[in-house]
PDB file of C-alpha atoms and ligand atoms in Angstrom:
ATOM      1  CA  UNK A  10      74.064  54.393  67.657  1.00 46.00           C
ATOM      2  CA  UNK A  11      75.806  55.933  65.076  1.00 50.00           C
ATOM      3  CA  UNK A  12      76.580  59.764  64.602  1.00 49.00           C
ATOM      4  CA  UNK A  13      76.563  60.870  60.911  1.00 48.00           C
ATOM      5  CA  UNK A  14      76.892  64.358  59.694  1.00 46.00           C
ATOM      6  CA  UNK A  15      72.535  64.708  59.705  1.00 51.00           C
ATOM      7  CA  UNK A  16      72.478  63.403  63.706  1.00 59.00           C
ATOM      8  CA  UNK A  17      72.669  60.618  65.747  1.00 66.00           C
ATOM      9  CA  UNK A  18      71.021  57.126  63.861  1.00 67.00           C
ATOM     10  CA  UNK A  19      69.621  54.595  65.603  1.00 66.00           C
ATOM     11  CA  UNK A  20      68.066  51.141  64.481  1.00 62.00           C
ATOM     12  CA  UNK A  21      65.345  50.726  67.297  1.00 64.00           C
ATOM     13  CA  UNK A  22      65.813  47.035  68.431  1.00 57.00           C
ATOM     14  CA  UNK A  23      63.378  44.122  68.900  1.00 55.00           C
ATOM     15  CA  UNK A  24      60.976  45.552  66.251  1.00 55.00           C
ATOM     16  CA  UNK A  25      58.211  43.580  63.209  1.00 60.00           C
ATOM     17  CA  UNK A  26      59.152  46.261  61.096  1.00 66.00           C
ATOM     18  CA  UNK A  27      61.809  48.835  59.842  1.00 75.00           C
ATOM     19  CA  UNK A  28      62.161  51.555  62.803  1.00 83.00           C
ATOM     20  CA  UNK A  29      64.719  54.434  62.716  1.00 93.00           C
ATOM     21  CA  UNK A  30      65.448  57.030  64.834  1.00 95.00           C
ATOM     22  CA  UNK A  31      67.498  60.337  63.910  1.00 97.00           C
ATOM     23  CA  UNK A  32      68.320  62.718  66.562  1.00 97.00           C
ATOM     24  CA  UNK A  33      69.419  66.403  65.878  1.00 97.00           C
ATOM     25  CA  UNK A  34      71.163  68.770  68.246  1.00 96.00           C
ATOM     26  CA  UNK A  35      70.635  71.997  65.084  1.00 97.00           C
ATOM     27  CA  UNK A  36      67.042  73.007  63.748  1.00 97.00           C
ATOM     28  CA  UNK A  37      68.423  73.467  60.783  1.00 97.00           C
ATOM     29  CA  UNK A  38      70.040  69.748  60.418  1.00 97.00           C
ATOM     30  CA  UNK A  39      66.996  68.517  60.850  1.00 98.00           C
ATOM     31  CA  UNK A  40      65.416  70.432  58.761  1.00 98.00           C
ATOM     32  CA  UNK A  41      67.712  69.724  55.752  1.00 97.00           C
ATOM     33  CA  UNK A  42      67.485  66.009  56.823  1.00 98.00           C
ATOM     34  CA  UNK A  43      63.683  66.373  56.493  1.00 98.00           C
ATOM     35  CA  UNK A  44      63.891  67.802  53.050  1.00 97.00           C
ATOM     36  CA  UNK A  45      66.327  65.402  51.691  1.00 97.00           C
ATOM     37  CA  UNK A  46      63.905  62.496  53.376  1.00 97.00           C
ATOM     38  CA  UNK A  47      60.658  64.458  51.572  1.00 98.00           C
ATOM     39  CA  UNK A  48      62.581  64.941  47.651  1.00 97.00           C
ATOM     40  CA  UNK A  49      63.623  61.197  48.088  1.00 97.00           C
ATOM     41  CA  UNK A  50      60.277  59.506  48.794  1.00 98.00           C
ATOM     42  CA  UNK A  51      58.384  62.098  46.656  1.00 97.00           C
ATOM     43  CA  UNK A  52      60.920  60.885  43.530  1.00 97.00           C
ATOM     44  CA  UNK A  53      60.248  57.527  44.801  1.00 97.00           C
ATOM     45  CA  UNK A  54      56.389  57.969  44.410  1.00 97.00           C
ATOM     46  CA  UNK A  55      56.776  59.653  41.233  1.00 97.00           C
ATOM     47  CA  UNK A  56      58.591  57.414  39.581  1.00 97.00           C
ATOM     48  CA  UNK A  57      56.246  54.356  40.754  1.00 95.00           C
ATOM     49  CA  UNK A  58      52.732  55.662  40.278  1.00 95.00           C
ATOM     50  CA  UNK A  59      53.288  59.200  38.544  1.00 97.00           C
ATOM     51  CA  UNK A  60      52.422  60.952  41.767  1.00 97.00           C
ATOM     52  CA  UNK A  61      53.253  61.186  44.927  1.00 98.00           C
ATOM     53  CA  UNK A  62      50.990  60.892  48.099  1.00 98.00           C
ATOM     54  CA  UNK A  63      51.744  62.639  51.314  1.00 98.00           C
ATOM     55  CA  UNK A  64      49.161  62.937  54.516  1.00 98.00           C
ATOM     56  CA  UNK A  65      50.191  65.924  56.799  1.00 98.00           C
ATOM     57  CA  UNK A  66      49.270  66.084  60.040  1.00 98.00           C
ATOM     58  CA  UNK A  67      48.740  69.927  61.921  1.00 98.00           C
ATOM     59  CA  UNK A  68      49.490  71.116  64.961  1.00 96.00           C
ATOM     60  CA  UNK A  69      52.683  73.883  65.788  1.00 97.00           C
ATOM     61  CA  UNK A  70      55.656  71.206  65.697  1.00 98.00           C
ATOM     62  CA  UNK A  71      55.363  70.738  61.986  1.00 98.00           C
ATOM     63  CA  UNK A  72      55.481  74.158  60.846  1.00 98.00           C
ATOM     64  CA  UNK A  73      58.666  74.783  60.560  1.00 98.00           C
ATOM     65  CA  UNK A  74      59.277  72.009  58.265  1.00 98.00           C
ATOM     66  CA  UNK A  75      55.920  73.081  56.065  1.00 98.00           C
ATOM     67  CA  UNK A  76      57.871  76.556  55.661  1.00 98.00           C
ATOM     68  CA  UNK A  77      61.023  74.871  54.832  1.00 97.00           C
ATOM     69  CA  UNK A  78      59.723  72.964  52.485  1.00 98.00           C
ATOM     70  CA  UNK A  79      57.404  75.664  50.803  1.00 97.00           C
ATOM     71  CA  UNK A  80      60.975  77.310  49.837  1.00 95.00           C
ATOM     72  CA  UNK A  81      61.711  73.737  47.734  1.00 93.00           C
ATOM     73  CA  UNK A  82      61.813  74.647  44.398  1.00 88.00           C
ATOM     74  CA  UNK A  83      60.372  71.911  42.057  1.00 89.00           C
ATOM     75  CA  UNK A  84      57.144  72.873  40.369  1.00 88.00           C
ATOM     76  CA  UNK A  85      57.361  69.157  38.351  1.00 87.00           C
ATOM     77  CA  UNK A  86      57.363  67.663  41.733  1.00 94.00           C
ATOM     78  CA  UNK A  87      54.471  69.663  43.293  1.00 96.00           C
ATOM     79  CA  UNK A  88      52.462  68.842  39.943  1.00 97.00           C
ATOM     80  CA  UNK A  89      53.021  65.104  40.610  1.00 97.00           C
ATOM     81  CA  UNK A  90      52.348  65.823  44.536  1.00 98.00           C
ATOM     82  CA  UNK A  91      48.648  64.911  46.053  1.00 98.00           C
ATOM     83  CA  UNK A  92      48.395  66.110  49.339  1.00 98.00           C
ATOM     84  CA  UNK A  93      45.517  65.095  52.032  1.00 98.00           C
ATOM     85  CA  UNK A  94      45.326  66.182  55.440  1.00 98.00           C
ATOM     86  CA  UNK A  95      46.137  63.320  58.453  1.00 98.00           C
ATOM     87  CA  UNK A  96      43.369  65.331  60.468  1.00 98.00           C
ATOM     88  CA  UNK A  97      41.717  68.037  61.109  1.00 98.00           C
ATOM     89  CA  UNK A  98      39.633  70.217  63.539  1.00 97.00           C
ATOM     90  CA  UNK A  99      36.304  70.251  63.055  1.00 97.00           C
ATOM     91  CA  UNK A 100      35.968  74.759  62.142  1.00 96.00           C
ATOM     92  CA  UNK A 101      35.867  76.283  59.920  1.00 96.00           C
ATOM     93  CA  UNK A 102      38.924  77.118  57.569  1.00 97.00           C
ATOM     94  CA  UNK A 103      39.224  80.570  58.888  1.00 97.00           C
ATOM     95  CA  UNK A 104      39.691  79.309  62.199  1.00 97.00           C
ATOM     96  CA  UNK A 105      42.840  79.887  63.721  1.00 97.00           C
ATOM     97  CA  UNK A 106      42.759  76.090  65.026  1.00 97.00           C
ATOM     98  CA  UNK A 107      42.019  74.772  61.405  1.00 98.00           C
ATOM     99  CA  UNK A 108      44.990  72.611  60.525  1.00 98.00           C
ATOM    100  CA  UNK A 109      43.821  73.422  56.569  1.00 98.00           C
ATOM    101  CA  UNK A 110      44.327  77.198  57.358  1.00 98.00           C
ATOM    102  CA  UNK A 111      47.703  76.797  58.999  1.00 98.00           C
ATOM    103  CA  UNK A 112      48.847  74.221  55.997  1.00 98.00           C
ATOM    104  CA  UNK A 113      47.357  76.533  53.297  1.00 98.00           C
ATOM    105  CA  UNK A 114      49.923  79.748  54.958  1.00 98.00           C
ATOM    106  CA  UNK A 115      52.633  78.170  55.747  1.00 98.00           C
ATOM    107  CA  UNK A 116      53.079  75.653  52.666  1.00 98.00           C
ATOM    108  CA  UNK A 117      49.673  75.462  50.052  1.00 98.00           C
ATOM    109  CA  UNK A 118      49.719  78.708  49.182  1.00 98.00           C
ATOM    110  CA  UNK A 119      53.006  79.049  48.699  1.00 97.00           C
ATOM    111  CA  UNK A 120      53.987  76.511  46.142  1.00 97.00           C
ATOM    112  CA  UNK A 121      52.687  76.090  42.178  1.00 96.00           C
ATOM    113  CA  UNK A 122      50.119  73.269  43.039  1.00 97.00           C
ATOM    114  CA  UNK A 123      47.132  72.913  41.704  1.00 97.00           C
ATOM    115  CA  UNK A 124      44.520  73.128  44.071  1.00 97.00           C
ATOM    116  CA  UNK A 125      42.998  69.966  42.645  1.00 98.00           C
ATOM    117  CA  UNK A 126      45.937  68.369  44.613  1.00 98.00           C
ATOM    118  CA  UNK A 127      45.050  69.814  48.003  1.00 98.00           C
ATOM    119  CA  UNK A 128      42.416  67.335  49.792  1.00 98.00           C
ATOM    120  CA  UNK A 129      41.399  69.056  53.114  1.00 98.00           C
ATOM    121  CA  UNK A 130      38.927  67.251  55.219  1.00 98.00           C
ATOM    122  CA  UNK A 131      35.249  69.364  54.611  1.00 96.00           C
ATOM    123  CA  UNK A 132      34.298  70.419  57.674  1.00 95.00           C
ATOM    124  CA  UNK A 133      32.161  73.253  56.583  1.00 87.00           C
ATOM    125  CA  UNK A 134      28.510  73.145  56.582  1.00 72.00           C
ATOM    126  CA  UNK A 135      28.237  69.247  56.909  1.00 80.00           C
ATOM    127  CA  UNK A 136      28.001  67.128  60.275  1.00 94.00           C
ATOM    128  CA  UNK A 137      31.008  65.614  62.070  1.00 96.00           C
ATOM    129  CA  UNK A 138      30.340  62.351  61.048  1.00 96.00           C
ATOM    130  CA  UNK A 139      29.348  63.603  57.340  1.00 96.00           C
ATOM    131  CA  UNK A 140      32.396  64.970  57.432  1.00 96.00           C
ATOM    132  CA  UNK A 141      34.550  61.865  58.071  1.00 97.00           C
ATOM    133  CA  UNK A 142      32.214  60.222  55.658  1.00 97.00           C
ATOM    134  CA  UNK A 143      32.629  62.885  52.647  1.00 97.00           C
ATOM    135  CA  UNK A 144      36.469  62.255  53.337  1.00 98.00           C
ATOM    136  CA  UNK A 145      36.580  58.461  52.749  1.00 98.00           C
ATOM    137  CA  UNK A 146      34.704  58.905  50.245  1.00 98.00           C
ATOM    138  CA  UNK A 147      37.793  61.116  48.532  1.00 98.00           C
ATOM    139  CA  UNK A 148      40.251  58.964  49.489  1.00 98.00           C
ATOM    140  CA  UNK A 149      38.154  55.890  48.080  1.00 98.00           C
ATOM    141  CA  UNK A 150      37.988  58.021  44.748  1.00 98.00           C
ATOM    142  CA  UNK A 151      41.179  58.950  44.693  1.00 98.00           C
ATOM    143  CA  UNK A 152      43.281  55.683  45.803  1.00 98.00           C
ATOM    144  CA  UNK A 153      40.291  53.458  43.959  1.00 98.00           C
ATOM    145  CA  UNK A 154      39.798  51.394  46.902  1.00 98.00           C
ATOM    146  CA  UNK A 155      36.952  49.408  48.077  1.00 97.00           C
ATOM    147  CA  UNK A 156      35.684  48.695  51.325  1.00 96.00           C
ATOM    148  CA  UNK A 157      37.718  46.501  52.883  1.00 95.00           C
ATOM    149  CA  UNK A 158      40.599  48.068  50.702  1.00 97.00           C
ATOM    150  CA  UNK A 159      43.297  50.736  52.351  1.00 98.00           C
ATOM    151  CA  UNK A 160      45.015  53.279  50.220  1.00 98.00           C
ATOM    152  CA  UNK A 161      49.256  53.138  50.349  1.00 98.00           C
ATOM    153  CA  UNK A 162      50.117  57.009  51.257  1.00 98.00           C
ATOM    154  CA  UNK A 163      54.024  57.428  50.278  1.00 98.00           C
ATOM    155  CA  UNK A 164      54.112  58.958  53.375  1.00 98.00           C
ATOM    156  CA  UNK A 165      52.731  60.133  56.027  1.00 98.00           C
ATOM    157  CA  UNK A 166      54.007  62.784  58.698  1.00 98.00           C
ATOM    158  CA  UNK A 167      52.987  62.624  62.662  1.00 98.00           C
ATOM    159  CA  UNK A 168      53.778  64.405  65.474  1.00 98.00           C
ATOM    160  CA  UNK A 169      53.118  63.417  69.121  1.00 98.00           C
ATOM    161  CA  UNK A 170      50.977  64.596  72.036  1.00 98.00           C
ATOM    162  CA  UNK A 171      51.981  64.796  75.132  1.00 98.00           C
ATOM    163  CA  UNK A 172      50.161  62.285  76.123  1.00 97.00           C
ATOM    164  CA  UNK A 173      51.120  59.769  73.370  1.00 98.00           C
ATOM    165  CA  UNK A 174      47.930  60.598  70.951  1.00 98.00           C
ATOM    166  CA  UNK A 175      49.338  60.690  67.405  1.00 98.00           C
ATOM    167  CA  UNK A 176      46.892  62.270  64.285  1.00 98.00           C
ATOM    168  CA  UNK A 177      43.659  62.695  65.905  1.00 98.00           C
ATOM    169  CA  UNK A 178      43.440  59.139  67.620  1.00 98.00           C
ATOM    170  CA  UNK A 179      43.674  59.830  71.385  1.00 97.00           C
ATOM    171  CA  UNK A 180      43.976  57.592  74.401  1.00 97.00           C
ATOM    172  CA  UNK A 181      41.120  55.295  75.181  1.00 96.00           C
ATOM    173  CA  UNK A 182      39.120  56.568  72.031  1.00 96.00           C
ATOM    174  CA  UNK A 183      36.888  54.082  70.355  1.00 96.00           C
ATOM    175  CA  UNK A 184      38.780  55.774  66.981  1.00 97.00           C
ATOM    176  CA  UNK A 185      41.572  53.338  67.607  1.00 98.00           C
ATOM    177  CA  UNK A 186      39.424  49.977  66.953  1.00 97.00           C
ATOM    178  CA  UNK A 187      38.137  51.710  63.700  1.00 97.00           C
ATOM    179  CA  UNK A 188      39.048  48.779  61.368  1.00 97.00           C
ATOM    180  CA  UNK A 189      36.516  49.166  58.521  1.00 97.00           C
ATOM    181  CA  UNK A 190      36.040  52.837  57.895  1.00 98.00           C
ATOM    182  CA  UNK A 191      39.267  55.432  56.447  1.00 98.00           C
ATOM    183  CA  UNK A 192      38.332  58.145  58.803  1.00 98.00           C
ATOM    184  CA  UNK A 193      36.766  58.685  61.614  1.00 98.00           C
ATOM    185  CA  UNK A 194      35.068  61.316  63.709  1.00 97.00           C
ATOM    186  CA  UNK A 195      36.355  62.160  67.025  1.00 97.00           C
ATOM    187  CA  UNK A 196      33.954  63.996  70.065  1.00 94.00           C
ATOM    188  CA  UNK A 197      36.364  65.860  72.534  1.00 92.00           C
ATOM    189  CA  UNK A 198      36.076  68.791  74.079  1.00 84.00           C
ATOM    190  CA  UNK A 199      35.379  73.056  72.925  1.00 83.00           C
ATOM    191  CA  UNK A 200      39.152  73.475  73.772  1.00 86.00           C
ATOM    192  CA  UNK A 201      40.495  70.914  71.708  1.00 87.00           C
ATOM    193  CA  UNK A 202      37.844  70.794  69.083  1.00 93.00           C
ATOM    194  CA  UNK A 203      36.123  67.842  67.488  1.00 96.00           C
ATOM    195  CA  UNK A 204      37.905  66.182  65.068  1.00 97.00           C
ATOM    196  CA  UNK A 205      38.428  64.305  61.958  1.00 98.00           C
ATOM    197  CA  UNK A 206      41.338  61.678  61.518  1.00 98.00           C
ATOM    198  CA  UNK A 207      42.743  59.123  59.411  1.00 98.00           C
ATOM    199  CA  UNK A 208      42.208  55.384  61.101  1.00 98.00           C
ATOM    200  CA  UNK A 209      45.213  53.412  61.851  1.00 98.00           C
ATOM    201  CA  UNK A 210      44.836  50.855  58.977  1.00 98.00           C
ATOM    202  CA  UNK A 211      45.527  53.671  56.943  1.00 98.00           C
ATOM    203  CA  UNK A 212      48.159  54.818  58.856  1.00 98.00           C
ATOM    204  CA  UNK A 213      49.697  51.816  59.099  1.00 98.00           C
ATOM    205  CA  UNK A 214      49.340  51.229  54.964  1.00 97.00           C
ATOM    206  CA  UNK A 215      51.749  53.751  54.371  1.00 98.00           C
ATOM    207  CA  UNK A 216      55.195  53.167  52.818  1.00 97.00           C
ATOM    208  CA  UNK A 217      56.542  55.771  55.104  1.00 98.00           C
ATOM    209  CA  UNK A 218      55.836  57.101  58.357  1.00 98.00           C
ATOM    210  CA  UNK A 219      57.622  59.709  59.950  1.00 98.00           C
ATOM    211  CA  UNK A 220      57.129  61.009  62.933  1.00 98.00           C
ATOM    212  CA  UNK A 221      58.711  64.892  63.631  1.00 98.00           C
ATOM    213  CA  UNK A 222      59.123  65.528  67.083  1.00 98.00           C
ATOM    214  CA  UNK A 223      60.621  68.681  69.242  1.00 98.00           C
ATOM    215  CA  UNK A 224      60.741  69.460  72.872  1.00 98.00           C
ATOM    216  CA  UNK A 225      61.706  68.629  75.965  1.00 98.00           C
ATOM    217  CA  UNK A 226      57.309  68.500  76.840  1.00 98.00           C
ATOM    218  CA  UNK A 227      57.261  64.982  74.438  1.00 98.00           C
ATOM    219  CA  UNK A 228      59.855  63.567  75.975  1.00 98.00           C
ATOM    220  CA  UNK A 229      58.566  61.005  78.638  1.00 97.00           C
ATOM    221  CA  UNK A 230      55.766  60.355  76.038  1.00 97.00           C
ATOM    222  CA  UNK A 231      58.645  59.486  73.415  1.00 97.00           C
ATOM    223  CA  UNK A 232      60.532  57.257  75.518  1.00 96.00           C
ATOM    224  CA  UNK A 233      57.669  54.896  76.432  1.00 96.00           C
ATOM    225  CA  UNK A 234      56.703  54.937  72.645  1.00 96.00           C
ATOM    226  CA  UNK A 235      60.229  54.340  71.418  1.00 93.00           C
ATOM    227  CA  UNK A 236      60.849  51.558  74.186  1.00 90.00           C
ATOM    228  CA  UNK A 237      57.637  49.954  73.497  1.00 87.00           C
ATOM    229  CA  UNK A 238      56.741  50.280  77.094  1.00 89.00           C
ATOM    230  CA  UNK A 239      53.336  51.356  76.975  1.00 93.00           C
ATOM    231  CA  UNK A 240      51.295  49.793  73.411  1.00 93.00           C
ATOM    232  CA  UNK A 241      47.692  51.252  74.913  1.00 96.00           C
ATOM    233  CA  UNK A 242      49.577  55.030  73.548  1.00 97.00           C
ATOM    234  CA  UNK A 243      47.845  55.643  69.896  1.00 98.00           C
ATOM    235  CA  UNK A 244      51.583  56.414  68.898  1.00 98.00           C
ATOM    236  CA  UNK A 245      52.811  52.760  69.711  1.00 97.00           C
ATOM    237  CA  UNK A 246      50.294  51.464  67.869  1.00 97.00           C
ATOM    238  CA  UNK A 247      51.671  53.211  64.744  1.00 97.00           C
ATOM    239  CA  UNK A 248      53.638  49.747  63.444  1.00 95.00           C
ATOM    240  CA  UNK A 249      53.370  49.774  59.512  1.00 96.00           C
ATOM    241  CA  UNK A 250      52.651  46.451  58.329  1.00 94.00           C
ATOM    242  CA  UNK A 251      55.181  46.447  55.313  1.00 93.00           C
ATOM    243  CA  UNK A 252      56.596  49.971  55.284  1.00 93.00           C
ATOM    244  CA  UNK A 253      59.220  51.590  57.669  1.00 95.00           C
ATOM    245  CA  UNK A 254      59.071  54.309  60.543  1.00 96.00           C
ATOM    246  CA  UNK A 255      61.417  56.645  61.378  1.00 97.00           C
ATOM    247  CA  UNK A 256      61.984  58.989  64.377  1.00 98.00           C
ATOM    248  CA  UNK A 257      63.222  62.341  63.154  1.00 98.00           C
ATOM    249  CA  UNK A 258      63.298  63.824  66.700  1.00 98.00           C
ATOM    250  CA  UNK A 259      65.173  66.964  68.380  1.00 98.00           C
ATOM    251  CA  UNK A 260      68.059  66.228  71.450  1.00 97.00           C
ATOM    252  CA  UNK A 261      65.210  67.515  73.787  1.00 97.00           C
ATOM    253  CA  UNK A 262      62.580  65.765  73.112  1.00 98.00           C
ATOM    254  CA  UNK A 263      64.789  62.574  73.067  1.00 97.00           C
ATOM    255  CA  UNK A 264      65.988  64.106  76.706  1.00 96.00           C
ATOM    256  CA  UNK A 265      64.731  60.618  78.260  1.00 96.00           C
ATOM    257  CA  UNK A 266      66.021  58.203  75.989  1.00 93.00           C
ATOM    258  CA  UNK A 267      68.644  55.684  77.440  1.00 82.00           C
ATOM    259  CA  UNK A 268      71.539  55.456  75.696  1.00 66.00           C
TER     260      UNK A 268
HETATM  261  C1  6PG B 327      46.729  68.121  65.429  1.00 78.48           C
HETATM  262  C2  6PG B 327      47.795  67.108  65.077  1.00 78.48           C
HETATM  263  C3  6PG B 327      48.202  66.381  66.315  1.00 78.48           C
HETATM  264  C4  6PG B 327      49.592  66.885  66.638  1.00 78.48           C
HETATM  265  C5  6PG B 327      49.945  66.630  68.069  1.00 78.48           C
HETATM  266  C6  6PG B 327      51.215  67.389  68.443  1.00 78.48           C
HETATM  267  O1  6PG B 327      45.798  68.306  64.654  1.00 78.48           O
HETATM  268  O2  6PG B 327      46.915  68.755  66.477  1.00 78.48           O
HETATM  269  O3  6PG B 327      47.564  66.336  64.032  1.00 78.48           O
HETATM  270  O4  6PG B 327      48.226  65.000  66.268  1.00 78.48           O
HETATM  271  O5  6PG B 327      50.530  66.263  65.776  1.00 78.48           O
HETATM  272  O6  6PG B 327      48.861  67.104  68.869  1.00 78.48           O
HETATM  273  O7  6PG B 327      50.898  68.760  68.338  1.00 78.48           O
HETATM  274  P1  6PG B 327      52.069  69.879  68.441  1.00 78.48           P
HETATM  275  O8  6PG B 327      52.955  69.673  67.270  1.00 78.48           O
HETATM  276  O9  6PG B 327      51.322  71.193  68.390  1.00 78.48           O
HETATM  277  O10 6PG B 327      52.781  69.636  69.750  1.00 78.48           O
END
């Protein structure tokens, strides 16, 4: 473990693939460490394709970065950027629960992107599962992939629940078997909504994976991800087959971590 002027770095033994972990005692070194991570993968992207593909995931841990990053300003870059949502409530975009609503306030509207560039998942006026299927159907367009094909998303951002669910695959859900289709639909409950998500294949495509985490309440859940201790968690099974993953995670969420 070394401690650099962003945090605390840590290569993640005993791994297939590239794993990371930066811890932050300041908000606002993570933040910066965030942005620096985001303008170097976007050039990345740019430079190899001509754009530059990012799935964001909702929830409250991630706004702060969103707002952060709204304030970046590179109109070339948000030209090049394509952005498509990780997952996604199934309400409507007024809803306060919509993660399209809370991305569209706290970063879409915000920047000069064309709104061509925006994905969100439709979840107005169609089914739940027409919904899922109207979204692979965009990301087959857009990536021009067949079935059996999975796009390559530059990156894509997670957070963690609480109880180890990652995007909008939860524990035990039939989602996480989903081998064939992009995106799936998820039946839960009136509290936490149905939902739309990306699969893990396509999670597991991406060049780079980051997951942001904060607070002491993912804490346990981080420390049996990070250790490996418990693969049935839908955040263990995030292992990108050629790309890296990297922990960008506050000192109290990582509160439980040995060492
Ligand atoms: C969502 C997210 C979800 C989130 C975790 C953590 O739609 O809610 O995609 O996977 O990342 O539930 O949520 P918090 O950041 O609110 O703790």
């Amino acid at each position: 473990m070394e401690r650099g002027q962003a945090g605390l770095k840590s290569m993640i033994p005993n791994s297939k693939f590239r794993k990371n972990m930066f811890i932050f005692d300041h908000e606002d070194q993570m933040l910066k460490f965030m942005l620096n991570k985001w303008e170097d993968i976007s050039r990345e992207g740019i430079e190899r394709r001509g754009c530059f593909t990012a799935g964001l995931s909702g929830g409250r841990t991630p706004i702060i970065f969103y707002q952060r990053l709204a304030e970046w300003d590179s109109k070339p870059s948000w030209e090049r950027t394509q952005f498509f949502l990780v997952d996604e409530r199934f309400v409507s975009f007024a809803d306060k629960d919509s993660n399209y609503r809370m991305l569209k306030e706290t970063l879409f509207g915000k920047i000069p992107i064309p709104q061509e560039n925006i994905h969100p998942i439709p979840t107005e006026k169609t089914s739940l599962e027409t919904s899922a299927r109207e979204y692979e159907e965009d990301l087959r367009r857009f990536f021009k992939v067949s079935k059996g094909q999975y796009p390559t998303f530059d990156l894509i951002l997670l957070g963690i629940g609480e109880d180890g669910h990652t995007a909008s695959l939860f524990p035990g859900s039939e989602a996480l078997s989903e081998r064939s289709h992009l995106a799936a639909a998820v039946v839960l409950d009136e509290m936490r909504h149905h939902r739309i998500t990306l699969t893990l294949p396509v999670i597991n495509h991406a060049e780079h994976v980051i997951f942001f985490v904060r607070g002491e309440n993912k804490a346990f859940a981080l420390k049996k991800i990070i250790g490996g201790d418990d693969l049935s968690l839908p955040a263990s099974m995030v292992q990108p087959r050629s790309g890296d993953l990297l922990f960008v995670i506050d000192r109290e969420a990582s509160s439980q971590l040995s060492g």
